[in-house]
Each structure stands twice: as C-alpha cells, then as structure tokens.
mmCIF file of C-alpha atoms in Angstrom:
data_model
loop_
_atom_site.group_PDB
_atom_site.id
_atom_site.type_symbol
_atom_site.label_atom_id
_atom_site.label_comp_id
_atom_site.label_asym_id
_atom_site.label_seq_id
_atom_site.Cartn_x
_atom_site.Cartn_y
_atom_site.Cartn_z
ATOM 1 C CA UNK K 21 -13.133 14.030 27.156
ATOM 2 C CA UNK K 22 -12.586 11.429 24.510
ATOM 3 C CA UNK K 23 -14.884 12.063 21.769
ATOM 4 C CA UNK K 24 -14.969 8.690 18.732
ATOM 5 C CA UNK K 25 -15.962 9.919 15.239
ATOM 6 C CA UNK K 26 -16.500 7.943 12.457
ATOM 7 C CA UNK K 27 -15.112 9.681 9.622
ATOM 8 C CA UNK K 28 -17.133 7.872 7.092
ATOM 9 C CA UNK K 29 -16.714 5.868 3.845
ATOM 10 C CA UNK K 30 -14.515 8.137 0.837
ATOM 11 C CA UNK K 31 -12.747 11.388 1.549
ATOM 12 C CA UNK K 32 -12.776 14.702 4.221
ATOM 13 C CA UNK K 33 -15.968 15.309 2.728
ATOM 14 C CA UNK K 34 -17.836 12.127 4.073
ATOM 15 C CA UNK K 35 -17.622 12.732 7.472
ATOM 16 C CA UNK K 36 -20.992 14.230 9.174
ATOM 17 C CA UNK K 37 -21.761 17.756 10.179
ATOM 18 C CA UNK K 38 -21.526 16.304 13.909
ATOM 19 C CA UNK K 39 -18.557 14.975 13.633
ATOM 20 C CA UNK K 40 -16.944 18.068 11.802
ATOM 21 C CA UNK K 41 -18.051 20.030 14.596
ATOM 22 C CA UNK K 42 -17.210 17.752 17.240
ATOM 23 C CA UNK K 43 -13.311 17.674 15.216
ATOM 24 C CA UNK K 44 -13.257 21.412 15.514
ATOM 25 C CA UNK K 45 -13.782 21.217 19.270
ATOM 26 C CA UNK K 46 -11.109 18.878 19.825
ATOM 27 C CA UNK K 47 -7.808 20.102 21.404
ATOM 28 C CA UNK K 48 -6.101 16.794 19.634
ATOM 29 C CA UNK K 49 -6.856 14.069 17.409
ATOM 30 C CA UNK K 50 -5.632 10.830 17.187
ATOM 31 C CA UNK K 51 -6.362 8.170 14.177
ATOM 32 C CA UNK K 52 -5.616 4.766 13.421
ATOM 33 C CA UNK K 53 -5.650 3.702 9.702
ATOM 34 C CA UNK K 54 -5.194 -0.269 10.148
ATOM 35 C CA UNK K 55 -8.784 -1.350 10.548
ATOM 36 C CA UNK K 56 -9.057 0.712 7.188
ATOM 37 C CA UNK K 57 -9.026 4.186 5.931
ATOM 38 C CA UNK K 58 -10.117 7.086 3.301
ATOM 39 C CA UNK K 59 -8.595 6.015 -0.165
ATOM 40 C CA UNK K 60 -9.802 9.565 -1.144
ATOM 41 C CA UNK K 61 -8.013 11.606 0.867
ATOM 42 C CA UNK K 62 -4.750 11.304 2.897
ATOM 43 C CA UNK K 63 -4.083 11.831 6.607
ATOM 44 C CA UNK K 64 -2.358 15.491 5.770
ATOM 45 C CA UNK K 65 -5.431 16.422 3.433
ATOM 46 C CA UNK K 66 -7.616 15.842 6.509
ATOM 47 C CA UNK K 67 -6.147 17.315 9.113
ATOM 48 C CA UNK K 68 -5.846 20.473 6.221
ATOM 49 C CA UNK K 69 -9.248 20.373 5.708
ATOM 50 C CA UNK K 70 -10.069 20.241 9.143
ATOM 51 C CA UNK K 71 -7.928 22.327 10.323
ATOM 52 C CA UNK K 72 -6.211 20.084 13.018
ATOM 53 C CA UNK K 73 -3.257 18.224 13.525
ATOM 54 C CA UNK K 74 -3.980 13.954 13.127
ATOM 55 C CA UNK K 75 -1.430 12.191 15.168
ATOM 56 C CA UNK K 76 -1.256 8.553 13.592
ATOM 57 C CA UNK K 77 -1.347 5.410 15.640
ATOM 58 C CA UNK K 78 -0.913 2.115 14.629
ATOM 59 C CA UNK K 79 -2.633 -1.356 16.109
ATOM 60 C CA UNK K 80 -0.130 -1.594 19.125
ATOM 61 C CA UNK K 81 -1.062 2.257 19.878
ATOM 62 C CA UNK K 82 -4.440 1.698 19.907
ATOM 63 C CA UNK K 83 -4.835 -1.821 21.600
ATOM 64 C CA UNK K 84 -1.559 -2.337 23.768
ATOM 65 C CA UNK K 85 -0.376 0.974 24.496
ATOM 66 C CA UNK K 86 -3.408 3.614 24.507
ATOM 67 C CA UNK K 87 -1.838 5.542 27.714
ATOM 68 C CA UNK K 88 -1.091 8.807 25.305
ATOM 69 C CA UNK K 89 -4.139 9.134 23.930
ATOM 70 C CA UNK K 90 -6.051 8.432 27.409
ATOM 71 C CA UNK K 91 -3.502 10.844 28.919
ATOM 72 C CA UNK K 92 -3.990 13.506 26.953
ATOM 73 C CA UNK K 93 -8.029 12.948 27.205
ATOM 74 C CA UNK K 94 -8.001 13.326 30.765
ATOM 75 C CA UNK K 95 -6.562 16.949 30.224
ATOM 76 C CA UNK K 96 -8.420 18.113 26.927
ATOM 77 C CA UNK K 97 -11.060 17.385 24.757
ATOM 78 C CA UNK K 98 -9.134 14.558 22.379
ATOM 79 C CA UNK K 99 -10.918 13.155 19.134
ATOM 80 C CA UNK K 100 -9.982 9.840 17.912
ATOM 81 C CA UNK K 101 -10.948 8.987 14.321
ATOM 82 C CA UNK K 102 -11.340 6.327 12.363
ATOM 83 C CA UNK K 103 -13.235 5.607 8.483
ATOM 84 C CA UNK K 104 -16.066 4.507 8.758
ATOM 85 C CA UNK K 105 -18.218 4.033 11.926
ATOM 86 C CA UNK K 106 -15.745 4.557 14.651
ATOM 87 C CA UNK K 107 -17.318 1.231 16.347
ATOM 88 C CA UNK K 108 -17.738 -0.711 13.979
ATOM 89 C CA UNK K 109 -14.328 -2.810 15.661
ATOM 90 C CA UNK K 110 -13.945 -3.961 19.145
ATOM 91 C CA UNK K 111 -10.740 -2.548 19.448
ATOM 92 C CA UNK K 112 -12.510 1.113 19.411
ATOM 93 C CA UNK K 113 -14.770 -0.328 22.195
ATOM 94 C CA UNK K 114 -12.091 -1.298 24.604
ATOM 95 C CA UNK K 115 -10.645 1.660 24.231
ATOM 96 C CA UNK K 116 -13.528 3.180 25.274
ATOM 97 C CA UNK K 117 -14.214 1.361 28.109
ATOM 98 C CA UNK K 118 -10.506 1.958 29.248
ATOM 99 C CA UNK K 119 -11.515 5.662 29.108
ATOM 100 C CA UNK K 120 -14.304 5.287 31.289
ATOM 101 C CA UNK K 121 -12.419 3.200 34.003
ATOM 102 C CA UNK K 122 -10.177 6.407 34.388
ATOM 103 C CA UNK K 123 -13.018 8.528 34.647
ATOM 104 C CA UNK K 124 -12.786 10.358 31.500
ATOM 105 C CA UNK K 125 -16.099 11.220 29.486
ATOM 106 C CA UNK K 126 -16.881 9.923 26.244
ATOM 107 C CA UNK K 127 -19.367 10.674 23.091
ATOM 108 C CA UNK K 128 -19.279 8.686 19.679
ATOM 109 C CA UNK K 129 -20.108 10.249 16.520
ATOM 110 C CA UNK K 130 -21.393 7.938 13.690
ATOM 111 C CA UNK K 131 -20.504 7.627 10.708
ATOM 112 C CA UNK K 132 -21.271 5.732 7.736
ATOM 113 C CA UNK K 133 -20.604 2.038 7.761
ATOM 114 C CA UNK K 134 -19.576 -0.377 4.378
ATOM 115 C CA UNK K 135 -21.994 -2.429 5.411
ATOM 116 C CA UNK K 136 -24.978 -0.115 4.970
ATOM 117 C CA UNK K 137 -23.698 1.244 1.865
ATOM 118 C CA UNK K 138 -23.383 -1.906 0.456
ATOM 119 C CA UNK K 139 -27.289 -2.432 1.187
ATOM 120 C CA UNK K 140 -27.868 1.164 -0.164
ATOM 121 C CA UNK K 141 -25.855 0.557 -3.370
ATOM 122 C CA UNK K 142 -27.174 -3.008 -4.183
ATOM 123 C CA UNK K 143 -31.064 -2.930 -2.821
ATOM 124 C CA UNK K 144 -30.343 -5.776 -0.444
ATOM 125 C CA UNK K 145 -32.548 -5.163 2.462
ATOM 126 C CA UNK K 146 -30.057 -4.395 5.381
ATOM 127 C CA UNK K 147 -32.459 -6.641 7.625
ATOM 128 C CA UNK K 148 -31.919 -9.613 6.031
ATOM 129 C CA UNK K 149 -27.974 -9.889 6.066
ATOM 130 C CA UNK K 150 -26.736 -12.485 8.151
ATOM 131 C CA UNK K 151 -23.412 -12.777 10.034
ATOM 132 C CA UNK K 152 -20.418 -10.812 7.949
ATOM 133 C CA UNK K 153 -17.508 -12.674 7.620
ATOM 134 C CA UNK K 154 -13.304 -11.110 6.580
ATOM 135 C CA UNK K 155 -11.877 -12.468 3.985
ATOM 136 C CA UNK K 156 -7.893 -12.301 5.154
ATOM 137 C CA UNK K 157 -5.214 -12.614 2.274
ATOM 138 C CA UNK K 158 -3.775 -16.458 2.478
ATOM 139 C CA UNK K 159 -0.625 -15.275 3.629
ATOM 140 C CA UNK K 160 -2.290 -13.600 6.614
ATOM 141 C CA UNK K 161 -3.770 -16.414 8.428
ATOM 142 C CA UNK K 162 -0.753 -18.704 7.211
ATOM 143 C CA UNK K 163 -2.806 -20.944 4.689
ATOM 144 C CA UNK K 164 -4.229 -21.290 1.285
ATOM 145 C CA UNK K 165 -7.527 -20.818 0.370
ATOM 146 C CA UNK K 166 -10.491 -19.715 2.546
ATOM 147 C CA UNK K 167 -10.269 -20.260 6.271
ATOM 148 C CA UNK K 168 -12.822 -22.878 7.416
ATOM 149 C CA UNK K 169 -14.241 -20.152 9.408
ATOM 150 C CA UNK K 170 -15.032 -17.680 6.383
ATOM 151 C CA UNK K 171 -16.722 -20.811 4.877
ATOM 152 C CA UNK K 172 -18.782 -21.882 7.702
ATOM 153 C CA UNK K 173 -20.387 -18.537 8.646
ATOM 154 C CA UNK K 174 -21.404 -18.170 4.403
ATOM 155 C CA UNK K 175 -23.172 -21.612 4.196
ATOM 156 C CA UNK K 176 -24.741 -21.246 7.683
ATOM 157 C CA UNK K 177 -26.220 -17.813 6.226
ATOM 158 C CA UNK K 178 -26.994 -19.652 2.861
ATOM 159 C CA UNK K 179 -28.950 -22.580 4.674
ATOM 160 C CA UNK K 180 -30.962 -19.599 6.426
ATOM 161 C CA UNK K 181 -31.732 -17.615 3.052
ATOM 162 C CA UNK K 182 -29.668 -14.523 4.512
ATOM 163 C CA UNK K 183 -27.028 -12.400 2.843
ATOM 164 C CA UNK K 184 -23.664 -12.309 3.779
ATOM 165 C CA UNK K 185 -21.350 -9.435 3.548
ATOM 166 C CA UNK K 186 -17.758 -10.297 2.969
ATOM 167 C CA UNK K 187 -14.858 -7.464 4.004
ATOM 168 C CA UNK K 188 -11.939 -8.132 1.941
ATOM 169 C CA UNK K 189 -8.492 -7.887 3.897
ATOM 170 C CA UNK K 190 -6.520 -4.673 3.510
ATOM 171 C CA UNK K 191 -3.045 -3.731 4.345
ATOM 172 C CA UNK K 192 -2.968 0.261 5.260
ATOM 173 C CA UNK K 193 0.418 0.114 5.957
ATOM 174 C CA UNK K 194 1.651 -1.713 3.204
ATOM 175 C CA UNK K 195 -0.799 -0.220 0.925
ATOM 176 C CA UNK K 196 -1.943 -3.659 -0.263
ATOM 177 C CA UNK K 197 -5.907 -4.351 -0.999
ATOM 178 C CA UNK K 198 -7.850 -7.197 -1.417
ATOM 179 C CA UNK K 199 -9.833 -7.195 -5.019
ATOM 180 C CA UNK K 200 -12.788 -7.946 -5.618
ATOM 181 C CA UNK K 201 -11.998 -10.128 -8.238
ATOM 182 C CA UNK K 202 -9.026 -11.593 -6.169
ATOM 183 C CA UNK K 203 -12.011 -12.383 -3.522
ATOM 184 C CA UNK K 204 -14.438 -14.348 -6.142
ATOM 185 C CA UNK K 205 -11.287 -16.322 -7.433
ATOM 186 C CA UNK K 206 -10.950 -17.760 -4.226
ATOM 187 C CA UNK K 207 -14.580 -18.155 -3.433
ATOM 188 C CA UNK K 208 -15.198 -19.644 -6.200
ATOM 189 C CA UNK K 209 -13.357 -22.715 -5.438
ATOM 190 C CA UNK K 210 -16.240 -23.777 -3.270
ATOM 191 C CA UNK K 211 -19.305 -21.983 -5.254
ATOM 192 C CA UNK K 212 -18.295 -21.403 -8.671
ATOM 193 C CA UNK K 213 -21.975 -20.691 -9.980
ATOM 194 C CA UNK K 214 -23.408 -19.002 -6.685
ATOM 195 C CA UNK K 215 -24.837 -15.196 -7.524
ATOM 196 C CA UNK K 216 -22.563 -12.645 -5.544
ATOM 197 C CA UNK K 217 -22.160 -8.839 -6.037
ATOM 198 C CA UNK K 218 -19.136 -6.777 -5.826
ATOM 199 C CA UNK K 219 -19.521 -3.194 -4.581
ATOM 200 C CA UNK K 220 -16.420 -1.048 -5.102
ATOM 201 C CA UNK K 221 -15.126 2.264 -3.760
ATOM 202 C CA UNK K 222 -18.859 2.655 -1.991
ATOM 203 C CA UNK K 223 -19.531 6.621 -0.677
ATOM 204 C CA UNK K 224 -17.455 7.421 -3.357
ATOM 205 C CA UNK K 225 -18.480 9.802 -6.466
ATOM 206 C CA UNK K 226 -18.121 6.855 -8.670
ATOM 207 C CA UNK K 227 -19.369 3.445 -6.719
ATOM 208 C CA UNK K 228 -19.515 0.201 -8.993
ATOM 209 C CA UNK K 229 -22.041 -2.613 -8.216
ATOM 210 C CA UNK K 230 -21.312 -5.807 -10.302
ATOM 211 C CA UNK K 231 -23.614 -8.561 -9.447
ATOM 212 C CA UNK K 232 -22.870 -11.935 -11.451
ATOM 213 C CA UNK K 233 -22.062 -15.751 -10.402
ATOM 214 C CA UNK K 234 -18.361 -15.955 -8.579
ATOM 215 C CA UNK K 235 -16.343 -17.449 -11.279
ATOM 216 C CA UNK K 236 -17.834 -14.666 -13.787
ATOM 217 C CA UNK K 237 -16.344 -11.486 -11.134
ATOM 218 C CA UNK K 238 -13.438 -13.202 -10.889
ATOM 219 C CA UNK K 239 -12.705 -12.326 -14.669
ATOM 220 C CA UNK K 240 -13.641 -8.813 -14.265
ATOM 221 C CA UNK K 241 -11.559 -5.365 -12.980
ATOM 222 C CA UNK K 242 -13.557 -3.681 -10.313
ATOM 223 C CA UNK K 243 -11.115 -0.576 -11.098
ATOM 224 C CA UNK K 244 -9.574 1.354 -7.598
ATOM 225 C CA UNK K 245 -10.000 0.268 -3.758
ATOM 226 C CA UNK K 246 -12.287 -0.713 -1.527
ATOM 227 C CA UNK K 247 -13.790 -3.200 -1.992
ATOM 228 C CA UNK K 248 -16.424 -5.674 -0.653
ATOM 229 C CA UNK K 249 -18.879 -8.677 -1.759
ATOM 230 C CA UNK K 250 -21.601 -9.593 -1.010
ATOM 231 C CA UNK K 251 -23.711 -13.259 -1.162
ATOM 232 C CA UNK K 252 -26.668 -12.991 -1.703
ATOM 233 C CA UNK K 253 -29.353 -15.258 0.009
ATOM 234 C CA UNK K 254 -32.998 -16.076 -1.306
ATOM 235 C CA UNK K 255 -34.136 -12.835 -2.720
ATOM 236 C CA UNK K 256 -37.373 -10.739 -2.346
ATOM 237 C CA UNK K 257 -38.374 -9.870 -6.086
ATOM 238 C CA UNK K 258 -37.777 -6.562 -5.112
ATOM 239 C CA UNK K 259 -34.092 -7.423 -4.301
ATOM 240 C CA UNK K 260 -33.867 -9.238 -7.409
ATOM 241 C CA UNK K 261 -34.915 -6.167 -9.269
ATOM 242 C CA UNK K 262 -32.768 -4.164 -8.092
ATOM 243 C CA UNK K 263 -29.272 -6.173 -8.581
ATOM 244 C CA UNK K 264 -30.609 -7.111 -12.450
ATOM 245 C CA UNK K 265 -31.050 -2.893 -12.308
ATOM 246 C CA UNK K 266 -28.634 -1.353 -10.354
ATOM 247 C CA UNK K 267 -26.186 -4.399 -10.984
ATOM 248 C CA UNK K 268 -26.436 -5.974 -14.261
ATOM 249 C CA UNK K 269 -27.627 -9.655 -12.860
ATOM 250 C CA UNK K 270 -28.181 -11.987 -15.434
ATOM 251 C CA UNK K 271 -31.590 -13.330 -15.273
ATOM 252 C CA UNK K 272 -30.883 -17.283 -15.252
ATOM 253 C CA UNK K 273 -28.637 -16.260 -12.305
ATOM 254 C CA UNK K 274 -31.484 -14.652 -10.489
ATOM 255 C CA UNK K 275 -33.701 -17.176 -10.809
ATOM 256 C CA UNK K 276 -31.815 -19.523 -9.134
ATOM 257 C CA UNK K 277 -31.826 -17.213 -6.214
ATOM 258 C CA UNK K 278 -35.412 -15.447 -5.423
ATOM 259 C CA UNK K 279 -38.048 -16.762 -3.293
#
C-alpha cells in the first residue's frame, strides 16, 4: 500500500491526527522536499517525532525514477510525505497513478494547503480566487523580470474581479527563498499602485499579513520564510474589512478595489 500524506503548512506538529496515524502504520516513508517543505522543523526532527525513519528523495526520485518507492509499496505499507497537501502537485498524482497500474493500493491524507491559509489569514473568500500563478526566480526560467505567463494569468483574473494567489519560487536544496518583498519589487514593474497582500510563514505560531499597494511591500521585511502574495480582485466590503483589520490596508488603497 502506498499511503500520500500531506504533512501540512509549519512544523511536526501541523500534520493531522489521520495522517499521524496513518505515519505510524507505515513500514517506510519516503519524502520529497523540492516542491517545498517545513521551515519549522527538519527532516531528522520529523522522523524523531514520529518515530520513523524519512528516506529523502529528490525531483528525479520522485518523477523519473519512482521504482524504490513503488517497490517497496508493493511489499509493505510505504508513506510518502510531502508539506502541505500531498496533491497539491501533479508530480504526486503520477506517482499515484503509477502505483495503481502495478496494482498497489493507495489512500491520501490531506493536509493543509498555502492556498487556504492564505484565505484564512487574509479574509479573502477562497471562492473567489482565480487561477494561481509561480512566481520563478529570473534566473530559473532564464530571463528577467516576470514571465509573460505569470503576467497573463494575473490580468486575466484582474479583468474577471478574482484574486490571484502568487507562490513565490523556493530552492529546498539550495536553501534559497523567494521574499515577499523580492516578489512585489518585481511585480511592481507592471502595477506599481495595485493593492496586494503578503502572507508570511502561514500555519505558523507567528503568521504576518501585510496588505498595501506593490511598490509599498516591496520596501518592507516580511521577516523568515514562506512566503506568498496575493492580488486581490474587486472586493466584497467584507473582504475589504478584513485586510484594513487583519492587514493594515490603507483606506485610499481599498477604495480603489471594492465593489
């Protein structure tokens, strides 16, 4: 059996008492920390805390290579983790899918996703977020700026009134994270005045909600990883309450936004 499970947002703590029980029935466990991972607690801290041993594997592992991981699932009861909702990326689906072509059973185990805690956090209605888009560092997609992509999915939410939430690149292995105000820098080239909020270190027991036009969040420190924006479309006066509340949006800002 091959058994996904979302580990959740922050540290061991965040995943759910499903999946802790589901770990604890595992024979092995497998993780990949590319897509992203727990800046509050280390690989060795959770397999310590859960009282298993986490055998690492990294993208070529996971998406090229999965024959371990399948292999050893078609003998015991494996558990492959990830942060967050465990399929949340694709790459966690084919690998599923792979699983079932060899016959082997399979169960997911949610977890909590950025994007819902990023609705939680700012009182954006989850419902009316458009299509998210990934911010990549310019060196990663081999230009500057923001990739025409990233650009057309915002404006074609903006045109529609909906929010957008924008993942900010990381680098697990290299330890290197996009910043918030790294992210409304480059933004801001295109929509200097447009509202936006930055959510950091969300599930955390210190999140930060910042909301504020672009070029403002560029000037500010958002403090430790991860991070996320988000662009707000035309806002429900409840939404609008709620960032001027629970994220210090100024009101001339606001207006320009709510319906």
């Amino acid at each position: 059996m091959l058994t996904f499970i979302g580990l959740g947002l922050y540290d061991e703590r965040s995943i759910t008492v499903e999946g802790r029980e589901a770990l604890a029935d595992a024979d092995r466990a497998f993780a990949e920390v590319y897509t992203s991972h727990l800046v509050g607690a280390t690989v060795d801290e959770l397999s310590a805390a859960h009282d298993i041993d986490i055998e690492v594997r990294d993208r070529a592992g996971v998406e090229q290579h999965p024959e371990d991981i399948l292999d050893a699932a078609e003998e015991a009861h494996v558990a492959f983790l990830t942060a967050g909702d465990t399929m949340i990326s694709t790459t966690h689906v084919d690998l599923r899918l792979r699983a079932i072509e060899r016959g082997i059973d399979t169960r997911v185990v949610h977890g909590v996703t950025a994007q819902t805690a990023a609705s939680g956090l700012t009182g954006l209605q989850n419902y009316r977020f458009g299509k998210a888009v990934t911010l990549p560092f310019p060196y990663a997609h081999g230009a500057d700026g923001v990739p025409a992509s990233v650009v057309d999915s915002i404006e074609a939410n903006r045109e529609r009134g909906l929010h957008t939430a924008v993942y900010l690149d990381i680098k697990a292995d290299r330890d290197e994270y996009m910043t918030a105000d790294v992210a409304s820098e480059m933004l801001a080239a295109g929509w200097e005045d447009v509202l936006a909020v930055a959510v950091a270190r969300a599930g955390s027991p210190d999140p930060l909600v910042a909301a504020d036009r672009l070029s403002a969040l560029a000037e500010r420190d958002f403090g430790d990883p991860l991070h996320l924006l988000v662009i707000p479309g035309d806002l429900h006066h409840v939404e609008r309450d709620a960032l001027a509340t629970l994220g210090g949006a100024p009101e001339d800002v606001l207006a320009e936004n709510e319906v």
